[in-house]
Amino acid sequence: MNRGQAAKVRGPWGPAIALAVTSSAAIGAIFYTHYSQVRDRRIMREGVERDKERLKIRRYMNQKEDGIQQNA
């Protein structure tokens, strides 16, 4: 066997394997990014809901304080 033939032992599978690995990595990156963004959006939305509840309680307490001060 001479040196030129040793390189051809890989066969035609090399490009197909490279394409499969590259495609899998790209698809994995896309799915990871998508689910990461969905999770981040949910977390931020929960923060907004907590802030709304906190403001609601603060308004209630301020109205209660104003009523006490007006009665005094």
PDB file with SEQRES, HELIX, SHEET and CRYST1 records, atoms N, CA, C and O in Angstrom:
SEQRES   1 A   72  MET ASN ARG GLY GLN ALA ALA LYS VAL ARG GLY PRO TRP          
SEQRES   2 A   72  GLY PRO ALA ILE ALA LEU ALA VAL THR SER SER ALA ALA          
SEQRES   3 A   72  ILE GLY ALA ILE PHE TYR THR HIS TYR SER GLN VAL ARG          
SEQRES   4 A   72  ASP ARG ARG ILE MET ARG GLU GLY VAL GLU ARG ASP LYS          
SEQRES   5 A   72  GLU ARG LEU LYS ILE ARG ARG TYR MET ASN GLN LYS GLU          
SEQRES   6 A   72  ASP GLY ILE GLN GLN ASN ALA                                  
HELIX    1 AA1 ARG A    3  ALA A    6  1                                   4    
HELIX    2 AA2 ALA A    7  ARG A   10  5                                   4    
HELIX    3 AA3 TRP A   13  ASN A   71  1                                  59    
CRYST1    1.000    1.000    1.000  90.00  90.00  90.00 P 1           1          
ATOM      1  N   MET A   1       0.859  -1.170   0.000  1.00  0.00           N  
ATOM      2  CA  MET A   1       0.000   0.000   0.000  1.00  0.00           C  
ATOM      3  C   MET A   1       0.908   1.237   0.000  1.00  0.00           C  
ATOM      4  O   MET A   1       1.800   1.344   0.841  1.00  0.00           O  
ATOM      5  N   ASN A   2       0.692   2.157  -0.921  1.00  0.00           N  
ATOM      6  CA  ASN A   2       1.526   3.353  -0.919  1.00  0.00           C  
ATOM      7  C   ASN A   2       0.836   4.464  -0.127  1.00  0.00           C  
ATOM      8  O   ASN A   2      -0.300   4.301   0.318  1.00  0.00           O  
ATOM      9  N   ARG A   3       1.498   5.549   0.040  1.00  0.00           N  
ATOM     10  CA  ARG A   3       0.985   6.624   0.913  1.00  0.00           C  
ATOM     11  C   ARG A   3      -0.311   7.252   0.392  1.00  0.00           C  
ATOM     12  O   ARG A   3      -1.149   7.649   1.201  1.00  0.00           O  
ATOM     13  N   GLY A   4      -0.498   7.353  -0.867  1.00  0.00           N  
ATOM     14  CA  GLY A   4      -1.713   7.943  -1.438  1.00  0.00           C  
ATOM     15  C   GLY A   4      -2.959   7.143  -1.113  1.00  0.00           C  
ATOM     16  O   GLY A   4      -4.032   7.720  -0.937  1.00  0.00           O  
ATOM     17  N   GLN A   5      -2.840   5.842  -1.031  1.00  0.00           N  
ATOM     18  CA  GLN A   5      -3.990   5.000  -0.751  1.00  0.00           C  
ATOM     19  C   GLN A   5      -4.378   5.003   0.726  1.00  0.00           C  
ATOM     20  O   GLN A   5      -5.534   4.733   1.053  1.00  0.00           O  
ATOM     21  N   ALA A   6      -3.458   5.296   1.606  1.00  0.00           N  
ATOM     22  CA  ALA A   6      -3.760   5.309   3.034  1.00  0.00           C  
ATOM     23  C   ALA A   6      -4.761   6.403   3.376  1.00  0.00           C  
ATOM     24  O   ALA A   6      -5.571   6.228   4.288  1.00  0.00           O  
ATOM     25  N   ALA A   7      -4.726   7.510   2.678  1.00  0.00           N  
ATOM     26  CA  ALA A   7      -5.635   8.622   2.949  1.00  0.00           C  
ATOM     27  C   ALA A   7      -7.053   8.303   2.499  1.00  0.00           C  
ATOM     28  O   ALA A   7      -8.005   8.893   3.011  1.00  0.00           O  
ATOM     29  N   LYS A   8      -7.214   7.385   1.554  1.00  0.00           N  
ATOM     30  CA  LYS A   8      -8.534   7.063   1.020  1.00  0.00           C  
ATOM     31  C   LYS A   8      -9.260   5.997   1.839  1.00  0.00           C  
ATOM     32  O   LYS A   8     -10.379   5.622   1.489  1.00  0.00           O  
ATOM     33  N   VAL A   9      -8.665   5.508   2.899  1.00  0.00           N  
ATOM     34  CA  VAL A   9      -9.282   4.467   3.712  1.00  0.00           C  
ATOM     35  C   VAL A   9     -10.538   4.991   4.404  1.00  0.00           C  
ATOM     36  O   VAL A   9     -11.444   4.212   4.700  1.00  0.00           O  
ATOM     37  N   ARG A  10     -10.609   6.260   4.659  1.00  0.00           N  
ATOM     38  CA  ARG A  10     -11.759   6.858   5.358  1.00  0.00           C  
ATOM     39  C   ARG A  10     -13.059   6.626   4.601  1.00  0.00           C  
ATOM     40  O   ARG A  10     -14.108   6.429   5.215  1.00  0.00           O  
ATOM     41  N   GLY A  11     -12.999   6.646   3.314  1.00  0.00           N  
ATOM     42  CA  GLY A  11     -14.192   6.393   2.526  1.00  0.00           C  
ATOM     43  C   GLY A  11     -15.066   7.628   2.388  1.00  0.00           C  
ATOM     44  O   GLY A  11     -14.681   8.726   2.789  1.00  0.00           O  
ATOM     45  N   PRO A  12     -16.234   7.437   1.823  1.00  0.00           N  
ATOM     46  CA  PRO A  12     -17.126   8.572   1.551  1.00  0.00           C  
ATOM     47  C   PRO A  12     -17.907   9.043   2.779  1.00  0.00           C  
ATOM     48  O   PRO A  12     -18.701   9.976   2.662  1.00  0.00           O  
ATOM     49  N   TRP A  13     -17.714   8.440   3.937  1.00  0.00           N  
ATOM     50  CA  TRP A  13     -18.489   8.796   5.122  1.00  0.00           C  
ATOM     51  C   TRP A  13     -17.997  10.063   5.801  1.00  0.00           C  
ATOM     52  O   TRP A  13     -18.745  10.659   6.577  1.00  0.00           O  
ATOM     53  N   GLY A  14     -16.792  10.492   5.546  1.00  0.00           N  
ATOM     54  CA  GLY A  14     -16.231  11.673   6.206  1.00  0.00           C  
ATOM     55  C   GLY A  14     -17.087  12.921   6.075  1.00  0.00           C  
ATOM     56  O   GLY A  14     -17.424  13.528   7.091  1.00  0.00           O  
ATOM     57  N   PRO A  15     -17.452  13.330   4.860  1.00  0.00           N  
ATOM     58  CA  PRO A  15     -18.285  14.529   4.710  1.00  0.00           C  
ATOM     59  C   PRO A  15     -19.670  14.378   5.340  1.00  0.00           C  
ATOM     60  O   PRO A  15     -20.207  15.334   5.900  1.00  0.00           O  
ATOM     61  N   ALA A  16     -20.244  13.188   5.249  1.00  0.00           N  
ATOM     62  CA  ALA A  16     -21.572  12.961   5.836  1.00  0.00           C  
ATOM     63  C   ALA A  16     -21.516  13.073   7.354  1.00  0.00           C  
ATOM     64  O   ALA A  16     -22.415  13.646   7.970  1.00  0.00           O  
ATOM     65  N   ILE A  17     -20.472  12.532   7.953  1.00  0.00           N  
ATOM     66  CA  ILE A  17     -20.326  12.616   9.406  1.00  0.00           C  
ATOM     67  C   ILE A  17     -20.104  14.061   9.831  1.00  0.00           C  
ATOM     68  O   ILE A  17     -20.665  14.515  10.829  1.00  0.00           O  
ATOM     69  N   ALA A  18     -19.284  14.779   9.071  1.00  0.00           N  
ATOM     70  CA  ALA A  18     -19.041  16.191   9.389  1.00  0.00           C  
ATOM     71  C   ALA A  18     -20.333  16.999   9.294  1.00  0.00           C  
ATOM     72  O   ALA A  18     -20.602  17.845  10.147  1.00  0.00           O  
ATOM     73  N   LEU A  19     -21.132  16.740   8.260  1.00  0.00           N  
ATOM     74  CA  LEU A  19     -22.408  17.435   8.103  1.00  0.00           C  
ATOM     75  C   LEU A  19     -23.362  17.095   9.247  1.00  0.00           C  
ATOM     76  O   LEU A  19     -24.049  17.976   9.764  1.00  0.00           O  
ATOM     77  N   ALA A  20     -23.407  15.838   9.639  1.00  0.00           N  
ATOM     78  CA  ALA A  20     -24.299  15.421  10.723  1.00  0.00           C  
ATOM     79  C   ALA A  20     -23.894  16.064  12.051  1.00  0.00           C  
ATOM     80  O   ALA A  20     -24.752  16.534  12.798  1.00  0.00           O  
ATOM     81  N   VAL A  21     -22.613  16.087  12.342  1.00  0.00           N  
ATOM     82  CA  VAL A  21     -22.141  16.684  13.591  1.00  0.00           C  
ATOM     83  C   VAL A  21     -22.411  18.188  13.596  1.00  0.00           C  
ATOM     84  O   VAL A  21     -22.884  18.732  14.593  1.00  0.00           O  
ATOM     85  N   THR A  22     -22.114  18.850  12.498  1.00  0.00           N  
ATOM     86  CA  THR A  22     -22.338  20.295  12.404  1.00  0.00           C  
ATOM     87  C   THR A  22     -23.826  20.626  12.517  1.00  0.00           C  
ATOM     88  O   THR A  22     -24.206  21.560  13.224  1.00  0.00           O  
ATOM     89  N   SER A  23     -24.664  19.860  11.819  1.00  0.00           N  
ATOM     90  CA  SER A  23     -26.111  20.094  11.880  1.00  0.00           C  
ATOM     91  C   SER A  23     -26.650  19.862  13.285  1.00  0.00           C  
ATOM     92  O   SER A  23     -27.475  20.633  13.776  1.00  0.00           O  
ATOM     93  N   SER A  24     -26.186  18.803  13.927  1.00  0.00           N  
ATOM     94  CA  SER A  24     -26.635  18.516  15.292  1.00  0.00           C  
ATOM     95  C   SER A  24     -26.241  19.634  16.249  1.00  0.00           C  
ATOM     96  O   SER A  24     -27.034  20.036  17.101  1.00  0.00           O  
ATOM     97  N   ALA A  25     -25.032  20.129  16.110  1.00  0.00           N  
ATOM     98  CA  ALA A  25     -24.577  21.223  16.970  1.00  0.00           C  
ATOM     99  C   ALA A  25     -25.406  22.480  16.731  1.00  0.00           C  
ATOM    100  O   ALA A  25     -25.772  23.173  17.679  1.00  0.00           O  
ATOM    101  N   ALA A  26     -25.705  22.774  15.469  1.00  0.00           N  
ATOM    102  CA  ALA A  26     -26.495  23.966  15.158  1.00  0.00           C  
ATOM    103  C   ALA A  26     -27.917  23.840  15.701  1.00  0.00           C  
ATOM    104  O   ALA A  26     -28.442  24.781  16.296  1.00  0.00           O  
ATOM    105  N   ILE A  27     -28.534  22.687  15.499  1.00  0.00           N  
ATOM    106  CA  ILE A  27     -29.897  22.475  15.998  1.00  0.00           C  
ATOM    107  C   ILE A  27     -29.920  22.529  17.521  1.00  0.00           C  
ATOM    108  O   ILE A  27     -30.834  23.109  18.107  1.00  0.00           O  
ATOM    109  N   GLY A  28     -28.927  21.932  18.162  1.00  0.00           N  
ATOM    110  CA  GLY A  28     -28.840  21.997  19.621  1.00  0.00           C  
ATOM    111  C   GLY A  28     -28.704  23.417  20.124  1.00  0.00           C  
ATOM    112  O   GLY A  28     -29.326  23.786  21.120  1.00  0.00           O  
ATOM    113  N   ALA A  29     -27.897  24.219  19.447  1.00  0.00           N  
ATOM    114  CA  ALA A  29     -27.725  25.622  19.846  1.00  0.00           C  
ATOM    115  C   ALA A  29     -29.024  26.394  19.683  1.00  0.00           C  
ATOM    116  O   ALA A  29     -29.360  27.227  20.526  1.00  0.00           O  
ATOM    117  N   ILE A  30     -29.755  26.129  18.614  1.00  0.00           N  
ATOM    118  CA  ILE A  30     -31.030  26.817  18.376  1.00  0.00           C  
ATOM    119  C   ILE A  30     -32.038  26.453  19.461  1.00  0.00           C  
ATOM    120  O   ILE A  30     -32.687  27.335  20.023  1.00  0.00           O  
ATOM    121  N   PHE A  31     -32.172  25.163  19.758  1.00  0.00           N  
ATOM    122  CA  PHE A  31     -33.119  24.747  20.796  1.00  0.00           C  
ATOM    123  C   PHE A  31     -32.728  25.292  22.165  1.00  0.00           C  
ATOM    124  O   PHE A  31     -33.590  25.745  22.918  1.00  0.00           O  
ATOM    125  N   TYR A  32     -31.450  25.253  22.493  1.00  0.00           N  
ATOM    126  CA  TYR A  32     -30.998  25.780  23.778  1.00  0.00           C  
ATOM    127  C   TYR A  32     -31.318  27.265  23.889  1.00  0.00           C  
ATOM    128  O   TYR A  32     -31.819  27.714  24.920  1.00  0.00           O  
ATOM    129  N   THR A  33     -31.035  28.026  22.844  1.00  0.00           N  
ATOM    130  CA  THR A  33     -31.306  29.462  22.853  1.00  0.00           C  
ATOM    131  C   THR A  33     -32.792  29.734  22.997  1.00  0.00           C  
ATOM    132  O   THR A  33     -33.194  30.617  23.755  1.00  0.00           O  
ATOM    133  N   HIS A  34     -33.617  28.976  22.269  1.00  0.00           N  
ATOM    134  CA  HIS A  34     -35.064  29.172  22.333  1.00  0.00           C  
ATOM    135  C   HIS A  34     -35.595  28.936  23.746  1.00  0.00           C  
ATOM    136  O   HIS A  34     -36.309  29.773  24.297  1.00  0.00           O  
ATOM    137  N   TYR A  35     -35.248  27.810  24.314  1.00  0.00           N  
ATOM    138  CA  TYR A  35     -35.767  27.492  25.643  1.00  0.00           C  
ATOM    139  C   TYR A  35     -35.176  28.404  26.716  1.00  0.00           C  
ATOM    140  O   TYR A  35     -35.833  28.685  27.718  1.00  0.00           O  
ATOM    141  N   SER A  36     -33.968  28.857  26.519  1.00  0.00           N  
ATOM    142  CA  SER A  36     -33.369  29.816  27.449  1.00  0.00           C  
ATOM    143  C   SER A  36     -34.140  31.131  27.417  1.00  0.00           C  
ATOM    144  O   SER A  36     -34.405  31.724  28.463  1.00  0.00           O  
ATOM    145  N   GLN A  37     -34.499  31.587  26.224  1.00  0.00           N  
ATOM    146  CA  GLN A  37     -35.250  32.830  26.108  1.00  0.00           C  
ATOM    147  C   GLN A  37     -36.655  32.685  26.674  1.00  0.00           C  
ATOM    148  O   GLN A  37     -37.164  33.610  27.308  1.00  0.00           O  
ATOM    149  N   VAL A  38     -37.283  31.545  26.454  1.00  0.00           N  
ATOM    150  CA  VAL A  38     -38.620  31.306  27.010  1.00  0.00           C  
ATOM    151  C   VAL A  38     -38.560  31.333  28.534  1.00  0.00           C  
ATOM    152  O   VAL A  38     -39.418  31.929  29.184  1.00  0.00           O  
ATOM    153  N   ARG A  39     -37.533  30.678  29.107  1.00  0.00           N  
ATOM    154  CA  ARG A  39     -37.375  30.656  30.563  1.00  0.00           C  
ATOM    155  C   ARG A  39     -37.122  32.065  31.105  1.00  0.00           C  
ATOM    156  O   ARG A  39     -37.718  32.465  32.105  1.00  0.00           O  
ATOM    157  N   ASP A  40     -36.239  32.812  30.443  1.00  0.00           N  
ATOM    158  CA  ASP A  40     -35.944  34.171  30.887  1.00  0.00           C  
ATOM    159  C   ASP A  40     -37.179  35.064  30.814  1.00  0.00           C  
ATOM    160  O   ASP A  40     -37.412  35.890  31.696  1.00  0.00           O  
ATOM    161  N   ARG A  41     -37.964  34.892  29.758  1.00  0.00           N  
ATOM    162  CA  ARG A  41     -39.186  35.701  29.614  1.00  0.00           C  
ATOM    163  C   ARG A  41     -40.173  35.390  30.743  1.00  0.00           C  
ATOM    164  O   ARG A  41     -40.803  36.292  31.296  1.00  0.00           O  
ATOM    165  N   ARG A  42     -40.299  34.088  31.081  1.00  0.00           N  
ATOM    166  CA  ARG A  42     -41.197  33.692  32.170  1.00  0.00           C  
ATOM    167  C   ARG A  42     -40.735  34.279  33.500  1.00  0.00           C  
ATOM    168  O   ARG A  42     -41.547  34.765  34.286  1.00  0.00           O  
ATOM    169  N   ILE A  43     -39.434  34.231  33.746  1.00  0.00           N  
ATOM    170  CA  ILE A  43     -38.893  34.768  34.994  1.00  0.00           C  
ATOM    171  C   ILE A  43     -39.130  36.273  35.073  1.00  0.00           C  
ATOM    172  O   ILE A  43     -39.506  36.790  36.125  1.00  0.00           O  
ATOM    173  N   MET A  44     -38.909  36.977  33.961  1.00  0.00           N  
ATOM    174  CA  MET A  44     -39.130  38.429  33.967  1.00  0.00           C  
ATOM    175  C   MET A  44     -40.610  38.749  34.166  1.00  0.00           C  
ATOM    176  O   MET A  44     -40.948  39.714  34.852  1.00  0.00           O  
ATOM    177  N   ARG A  45     -41.489  37.950  33.575  1.00  0.00           N  
ATOM    178  CA  ARG A  45     -42.926  38.172  33.734  1.00  0.00           C  
ATOM    179  C   ARG A  45     -43.343  37.970  35.188  1.00  0.00           C  
ATOM    180  O   ARG A  45     -44.170  38.718  35.709  1.00  0.00           O  
ATOM    181  N   GLU A  46     -42.770  36.960  35.843  1.00  0.00           N  
ATOM    182  CA  GLU A  46     -43.068  36.743  37.262  1.00  0.00           C  
ATOM    183  C   GLU A  46     -42.612  37.933  38.092  1.00  0.00           C  
ATOM    184  O   GLU A  46     -43.278  38.301  39.059  1.00  0.00           O  
ATOM    185  N   GLY A  47     -41.486  38.538  37.730  1.00  0.00           N  
ATOM    186  CA  GLY A  47     -41.009  39.738  38.426  1.00  0.00           C  
ATOM    187  C   GLY A  47     -41.978  40.894  38.274  1.00  0.00           C  
ATOM    188  O   GLY A  47     -42.219  41.638  39.226  1.00  0.00           O  
ATOM    189  N   VAL A  48     -42.533  41.048  37.084  1.00  0.00           N  
ATOM    190  CA  VAL A  48     -43.515  42.107  36.846  1.00  0.00           C  
ATOM    191  C   VAL A  48     -44.756  41.871  37.693  1.00  0.00           C  
ATOM    192  O   VAL A  48     -45.300  42.809  38.277  1.00  0.00           O  
ATOM    193  N   GLU A  49     -45.207  40.617  37.764  1.00  0.00           N  
ATOM    194  CA  GLU A  49     -46.380  40.301  38.578  1.00  0.00           C  
ATOM    195  C   GLU A  49     -46.116  40.599  40.060  1.00  0.00           C  
ATOM    196  O   GLU A  49     -46.990  41.128  40.748  1.00  0.00           O  
ATOM    197  N   ARG A  50     -44.915  40.262  40.556  1.00  0.00           N  
ATOM    198  CA  ARG A  50     -44.576  40.582  41.951  1.00  0.00           C  
ATOM    199  C   ARG A  50     -44.561  42.088  42.178  1.00  0.00           C  
ATOM    200  O   ARG A  50     -45.040  42.568  43.205  1.00  0.00           O  
ATOM    201  N   ASP A  51     -44.012  42.836  41.223  1.00  0.00           N  
ATOM    202  CA  ASP A  51     -43.975  44.292  41.353  1.00  0.00           C  
ATOM    203  C   ASP A  51     -45.377  44.883  41.381  1.00  0.00           C  
ATOM    204  O   ASP A  51     -45.651  45.796  42.160  1.00  0.00           O  
ATOM    205  N   LYS A  52     -46.266  44.368  40.536  1.00  0.00           N  
ATOM    206  CA  LYS A  52     -47.652  44.856  40.531  1.00  0.00           C  
ATOM    207  C   LYS A  52     -48.317  44.605  41.879  1.00  0.00           C  
ATOM    208  O   LYS A  52     -49.014  45.471  42.409  1.00  0.00           O  
ATOM    209  N   GLU A  53     -48.097  43.421  42.426  1.00  0.00           N  
ATOM    210  CA  GLU A  53     -48.687  43.088  43.727  1.00  0.00           C  
ATOM    211  C   GLU A  53     -48.115  43.987  44.827  1.00  0.00           C  
ATOM    212  O   GLU A  53     -48.841  44.450  45.706  1.00  0.00           O  
ATOM    213  N   ARG A  54     -46.797  44.225  44.761  1.00  0.00           N  
ATOM    214  CA  ARG A  54     -46.145  45.086  45.741  1.00  0.00           C  
ATOM    215  C   ARG A  54     -46.699  46.521  45.667  1.00  0.00           C  
ATOM    216  O   ARG A  54     -46.943  47.150  46.696  1.00  0.00           O  
ATOM    217  N   LEU A  55     -46.893  47.029  44.442  1.00  0.00           N  
ATOM    218  CA  LEU A  55     -47.448  48.375  44.276  1.00  0.00           C  
ATOM    219  C   LEU A  55     -48.893  48.435  44.767  1.00  0.00           C  
ATOM    220  O   LEU A  55     -49.310  49.436  45.351  1.00  0.00           O  
ATOM    221  N   LYS A  56     -49.642  47.389  44.537  1.00  0.00           N  
ATOM    222  CA  LYS A  56     -51.032  47.336  44.995  1.00  0.00           C  
ATOM    223  C   LYS A  56     -51.089  47.428  46.517  1.00  0.00           C  
ATOM    224  O   LYS A  56     -51.903  48.165  47.074  1.00  0.00           O  
ATOM    225  N   ILE A  57     -50.206  46.664  47.190  1.00  0.00           N  
ATOM    226  CA  ILE A  57     -50.158  46.702  48.656  1.00  0.00           C  
ATOM    227  C   ILE A  57     -49.710  48.079  49.131  1.00  0.00           C  
ATOM    228  O   ILE A  57     -50.253  48.606  50.102  1.00  0.00           O  
ATOM    229  N   ARG A  58     -48.723  48.667  48.456  1.00  0.00           N  
ATOM    230  CA  ARG A  58     -48.230  49.987  48.850  1.00  0.00           C  
ATOM    231  C   ARG A  58     -49.326  51.052  48.707  1.00  0.00           C  
ATOM    232  O   ARG A  58     -49.473  51.913  49.574  1.00  0.00           O  
ATOM    233  N   ARG A  59     -50.092  50.989  47.612  1.00  0.00           N  
ATOM    234  CA  ARG A  59     -51.189  51.957  47.428  1.00  0.00           C  
ATOM    235  C   ARG A  59     -52.233  51.798  48.527  1.00  0.00           C  
ATOM    236  O   ARG A  59     -52.743  52.782  49.061  1.00  0.00           O  
ATOM    237  N   TYR A  60     -52.544  50.547  48.855  1.00  0.00           N  
ATOM    238  CA  TYR A  60     -53.518  50.293  49.910  1.00  0.00           C  
ATOM    239  C   TYR A  60     -53.037  50.868  51.237  1.00  0.00           C  
ATOM    240  O   TYR A  60     -53.809  51.498  51.960  1.00  0.00           O  
ATOM    241  N   MET A  61     -51.759  50.651  51.560  1.00  0.00           N  
ATOM    242  CA  MET A  61     -51.210  51.155  52.816  1.00  0.00           C  
ATOM    243  C   MET A  61     -51.183  52.689  52.820  1.00  0.00           C  
ATOM    244  O   MET A  61     -51.460  53.310  53.847  1.00  0.00           O  
ATOM    245  N   ASN A  62     -50.852  53.300  51.680  1.00  0.00           N  
ATOM    246  CA  ASN A  62     -50.838  54.762  51.602  1.00  0.00           C  
ATOM    247  C   ASN A  62     -52.241  55.327  51.778  1.00  0.00           C  
ATOM    248  O   ASN A  62     -52.415  56.338  52.459  1.00  0.00           O  
ATOM    249  N   GLN A  63     -53.246  54.692  51.175  1.00  0.00           N  
ATOM    250  CA  GLN A  63     -54.626  55.157  51.341  1.00  0.00           C  
ATOM    251  C   GLN A  63     -55.058  55.011  52.797  1.00  0.00           C  
ATOM    252  O   GLN A  63     -55.754  55.874  53.332  1.00  0.00           O  
ATOM    253  N   LYS A  64     -54.654  53.943  53.422  1.00  0.00           N  
ATOM    254  CA  LYS A  64     -54.993  53.710  54.819  1.00  0.00           C  
ATOM    255  C   LYS A  64     -54.343  54.778  55.700  1.00  0.00           C  
ATOM    256  O   LYS A  64     -54.979  55.303  56.614  1.00  0.00           O  
ATOM    257  N   GLU A  65     -53.069  55.100  55.422  1.00  0.00           N  
ATOM    258  CA  GLU A  65     -52.366  56.148  56.169  1.00  0.00           C  
ATOM    259  C   GLU A  65     -53.021  57.501  55.980  1.00  0.00           C  
ATOM    260  O   GLU A  65     -53.174  58.259  56.938  1.00  0.00           O  
ATOM    261  N   ASP A  66     -53.410  57.813  54.745  1.00  0.00           N  
ATOM    262  CA  ASP A  66     -54.067  59.091  54.473  1.00  0.00           C  
ATOM    263  C   ASP A  66     -55.377  59.196  55.223  1.00  0.00           C  
ATOM    264  O   ASP A  66     -55.718  60.271  55.717  1.00  0.00           O  
ATOM    265  N   GLY A  67     -56.123  58.099  55.321  1.00  0.00           N  
ATOM    266  CA  GLY A  67     -57.378  58.101  56.063  1.00  0.00           C  
ATOM    267  C   GLY A  67     -57.138  58.326  57.541  1.00  0.00           C  
ATOM    268  O   GLY A  67     -57.925  59.030  58.174  1.00  0.00           O  
ATOM    269  N   ILE A  68     -56.096  57.767  58.119  1.00  0.00           N  
ATOM    270  CA  ILE A  68     -55.773  57.935  59.541  1.00  0.00           C  
ATOM    271  C   ILE A  68     -55.349  59.379  59.794  1.00  0.00           C  
ATOM    272  O   ILE A  68     -55.751  59.969  60.797  1.00  0.00           O  
ATOM    273  N   GLN A  69     -54.552  59.952  58.911  1.00  0.00           N  
ATOM    274  CA  GLN A  69     -54.083  61.324  59.098  1.00  0.00           C  
ATOM    275  C   GLN A  69     -55.216  62.327  58.959  1.00  0.00           C  
ATOM    276  O   GLN A  69     -55.216  63.340  59.659  1.00  0.00           O  
ATOM    277  N   GLN A  70     -56.161  62.085  58.097  1.00  0.00           N  
ATOM    278  CA  GLN A  70     -57.286  63.005  57.942  1.00  0.00           C  
ATOM    279  C   GLN A  70     -58.224  62.948  59.135  1.00  0.00           C  
ATOM    280  O   GLN A  70     -58.851  63.954  59.468  1.00  0.00           O  
ATOM    281  N   ASN A  71     -58.336  61.801  59.785  1.00  0.00           N  
ATOM    282  CA  ASN A  71     -59.197  61.647  60.955  1.00  0.00           C  
ATOM    283  C   ASN A  71     -58.555  62.258  62.201  1.00  0.00           C  
ATOM    284  O   ASN A  71     -59.268  62.560  63.158  1.00  0.00           O  
ATOM    285  N   ALA A  72     -57.266  62.447  62.222  1.00  0.00           N  
ATOM    286  CA  ALA A  72     -56.582  62.940  63.419  1.00  0.00           C  
ATOM    287  C   ALA A  72     -56.668  64.422  63.558  1.00  0.00           C  
ATOM    288  O   ALA A  72     -56.139  64.983  64.518  1.00  0.00           O  
TER     289      ALA A  72                                                      
END                                                                             
